[in-house]
């Protein structure tokens, strides 16, 4: 756009069917083209790649503005057999902005190409290396429209498609990738930072500078750093298929392909399938260092989202063996996603006795302890999750170490209360289960009071599974900030849970309280920030000084991220230690019994 005077813009708009323009003029220095829906003629370029439904061409008269991409996609399966990579061509067609969902960004392309002329053949085609001078992706922010915090609320206050900001490619990741739209690029020294999707799409980083790198080679999301320097590798152009068992941190052969935008993300369509050249070692992490010593001094407490666990689940034995071999049979285990006795069969059964006894026997069969369990059945079909599954949170506990303090289980709809002592009205009991603003189609937290077998050391727990991020929009999507699915409900859930906990601490500021589970949210986003400030609890990742880049329990898109947390009251922060056991994020989907990693703490609950 740099050399286009305002007079020629006006002329181009007026003679909308006869303009001869360059590719950089078509792309312009914004997300969307100012030539949108116009017919352009005599566009010249070098064919750099071909796909099943079109070709990519690069300008042979580039401008000096790095924000205006020099390449473009020509969408037409008819043109594919008519050109060869290395041809210098001229054509006309219509400039079009395409997206398949209103939550996505538009791709600028030329459609209905006509008047194809092959100007010359056999020209050299050289990809641009990402990471070379002037082609270095920004590492923290995605777009100016996020105003410095991609998780800031409220979400969806602006749309890239209507604001169409001028690209600032050295500052913002989306601007950077847009400035290379259609370009043939190479990623050198590539590392996989996700597992492949069901289509084989895999997120990677290359030889460029990155932030948030963890010891496994992935990128961990941190406050102010959601890793826009990563790019997804999509379907190969030659009809081959990316491997489906690539793991986090795997080394890959150099990747060459074209940059496009599809299915909510900027992506590289590689010329051929990804090739794994190395896998990180060891394949699996070591087991926890923490072992339940038997008393109040070093109580081990695990937490594990066991992903829709039913008695007949094929992954049940692996979950059992994880609890034995990786968590070393903690004294207390917070479980999430325990299904009812017939799993997803959608009938009136809500009891999970068979699920939990099957799990407990599998644990003892695997050489673990003989656990007892505590849970409360939900009201049928009222707590969300897989239809019919009636997932709930539950506790496994080692009755040789701890027991429920004056057990008195509540029903599905009885609201637990903090009594003087402090003590719980129901043990265990669900928190405010009739609060529809907080808990519609979501799991109710389960509060319990425990004591060591001598009755001397008491502590409280709250097991949570907040509502999921389903229904959100992608980090590369149109709404800014992106829609964080379920965030308003999670704020209410955090508030209700925190106020219950703060009542225990109001009764006794020295009470020992452990809250753990799948919060479905990051520590630096409002629901968790609110939870910490209102509950008075401390984030165990911080107490245990776990490095920020090692705080993850889940892989999603380009990020290693932490949805699962443990928070404890002041009186049990002393000598507290904590570990995330990455045995599921590190392995292919088929080898992982759950999409979450388990975590484990060692806590002193002596009084
Ligand atoms: C396009 O190129 C042809 C010949 O190559 C020329 O006759 C025509 O005037 C050009 N059109 C425009 C709009 O520049
Ligand atoms: C294609 O060529 C014809 C004949 O020269 C011309 O009339 C027409 O404008 C051209 N169309 C485009 C889009 O270049
Ligand atoms: C490709 O070549 C075929 C056969 O010559 C022709 O019919 C078709 O119009 C050409 N398509 C384009 C986009 O040039
Ligand atoms: C974002 O807001 C726009 C209106 O500005 C609306 O049309 C769109 O549906 C919203 N997107 C999402 C994902 O909520
Ligand atoms: C729970 O299930 C076990 C068998 O798995 C059975 O022995 C026991 O009676 C059941 N308990 C209740 C309360 O249903
Ligand atoms: C919750 O609602 C049910 C009816 O749906 C009622 O039986 C129960 O008493 C209510 N619980 C509380 C704590 O209000």
Coordinates of N, CA and C in Angstrom, one line a residue, residues 21-25 27 42-48 56-64 68-72 86-91 117-126 183:
X21 N -3.3 -4.2 -10.1 CA -2.7 -3.9 -8.8 C -1.7 -5.0 -8.4
X22 N -0.8 -4.6 -7.5 CA 0.1 -5.6 -7.0 C -0.5 -6.4 -5.8
X23 N 0.1 -7.5 -5.5 CA -0.4 -8.4 -4.4 C -0.3 -7.6 -3.1
X24 N 0.8 -6.8 -2.9 CA 0.8 -6.1 -1.6 C -0.3 -5.0 -1.5
X25 N -0.6 -4.5 -2.7 CA -1.7 -3.5 -2.7 C -3.1 -4.2 -2.3
X27 N -3.4 -6.9 -0.5 CA -3.4 -7.3 0.9 C -3.5 -6.1 1.8
X42 N -4.5 -8.3 -14.2 CA -3.1 -8.2 -14.4 C -2.3 -8.3 -13.1
X43 N -2.7 -9.2 -12.2 CA -2.0 -9.4 -11.0 C -0.8 -10.3 -11.3
X44 N 0.4 -9.9 -11.0 CA 1.5 -10.8 -11.4 C 2.1 -11.4 -10.2
X45 N 2.7 -12.6 -10.4 CA 3.3 -13.3 -9.3 C 4.0 -14.6 -9.7
X46 N 4.8 -15.1 -8.8 CA 5.5 -16.4 -8.9 C 4.7 -17.4 -8.2
X47 N 4.4 -18.5 -8.8 CA 3.7 -19.6 -8.2 C 4.6 -20.3 -7.2
X48 N 4.3 -20.3 -5.9 CA 5.2 -20.8 -4.9 C 4.7 -22.2 -4.4
X56 N -0.8 -20.7 -4.6 CA -0.3 -19.5 -3.9 C 0.7 -18.8 -4.8
X57 N 0.6 -17.5 -4.9 CA 1.6 -16.7 -5.7 C 2.2 -15.6 -4.9
X58 N 3.4 -15.3 -5.2 CA 4.2 -14.2 -4.5 C 4.5 -13.1 -5.5
X59 N 4.4 -11.9 -5.1 CA 4.6 -10.8 -6.0 C 6.1 -10.8 -6.5
X60 N 6.2 -10.3 -7.8 CA 7.6 -10.1 -8.3 C 7.9 -8.6 -8.3
X61 N 7.0 -7.8 -7.8 CA 7.3 -6.4 -7.6 C 6.9 -6.0 -6.2
X62 N 7.7 -6.5 -5.2 CA 7.4 -6.3 -3.8 C 7.6 -4.8 -3.4
X63 N 6.8 -4.4 -2.4 CA 7.0 -3.0 -1.9 C 8.0 -3.1 -0.7
X64 N 8.1 -2.0 0.0 CA 9.1 -1.9 1.1 C 8.4 -2.0 2.5
X68 N 2.5 -5.5 4.5 CA 1.7 -5.8 3.4 C 2.2 -7.1 2.8
X69 N 1.5 -8.2 3.0 CA 2.0 -9.5 2.6 C 2.2 -9.5 1.0
X70 N 3.3 -10.1 0.6 CA 3.6 -10.1 -0.8 C 3.0 -11.4 -1.5
X71 N 2.3 -12.2 -0.7 CA 1.7 -13.4 -1.3 C 0.2 -13.5 -1.1
X72 N -0.4 -14.3 -2.0 CA -1.9 -14.5 -1.9 C -2.3 -15.8 -2.4
X86 N 7.0 -22.3 -9.7 CA 8.2 -21.7 -10.5 C 7.7 -20.9 -11.7
X87 N 6.4 -21.1 -12.1 CA 5.9 -20.2 -13.1 C 5.7 -18.8 -12.7
X88 N 6.0 -17.9 -13.5 CA 5.7 -16.5 -13.3 C 4.4 -16.2 -14.1
X89 N 3.4 -15.8 -13.4 CA 2.1 -15.7 -14.1 C 1.4 -14.3 -13.9
X90 N 0.4 -14.1 -14.7 CA -0.4 -12.9 -14.6 C -1.9 -13.4 -14.7
X91 N -2.7 -12.8 -13.8 CA -4.1 -13.2 -13.9 C -5.0 -12.1 -13.4
X117 N -2.0 -15.9 -17.8 CA -0.9 -15.9 -18.7 C 0.3 -16.4 -18.0
X118 N 1.0 -17.3 -18.6 CA 2.3 -17.8 -18.1 C 3.3 -16.9 -18.7
X119 N 4.0 -16.1 -17.8 CA 5.0 -15.1 -18.3 C 6.3 -15.8 -18.5
X120 N 6.7 -16.6 -17.6 CA 8.0 -17.4 -17.7 C 7.9 -18.6 -16.9
X121 N 8.8 -19.6 -17.1 CA 8.8 -20.8 -16.4 C 10.1 -21.1 -15.7
X122 N 10.1 -22.0 -14.7 CA 11.4 -22.5 -14.1 C 12.1 -21.5 -13.2
X123 N 11.3 -20.5 -12.7 CA 12.0 -19.6 -11.8 C 12.2 -20.2 -10.4
X124 N 13.2 -19.7 -9.7 CA 13.6 -20.2 -8.4 C 12.5 -19.8 -7.4
X125 N 12.1 -20.8 -6.5 CA 11.1 -20.5 -5.5 C 11.9 -20.7 -4.1
X126 N 12.0 -19.6 -3.4 CA 12.7 -19.7 -2.1 C 11.8 -19.3 -0.9
X183 N 2.1 -16.5 2.4 CA 3.6 -16.6 2.1 C 4.1 -18.1 2.2

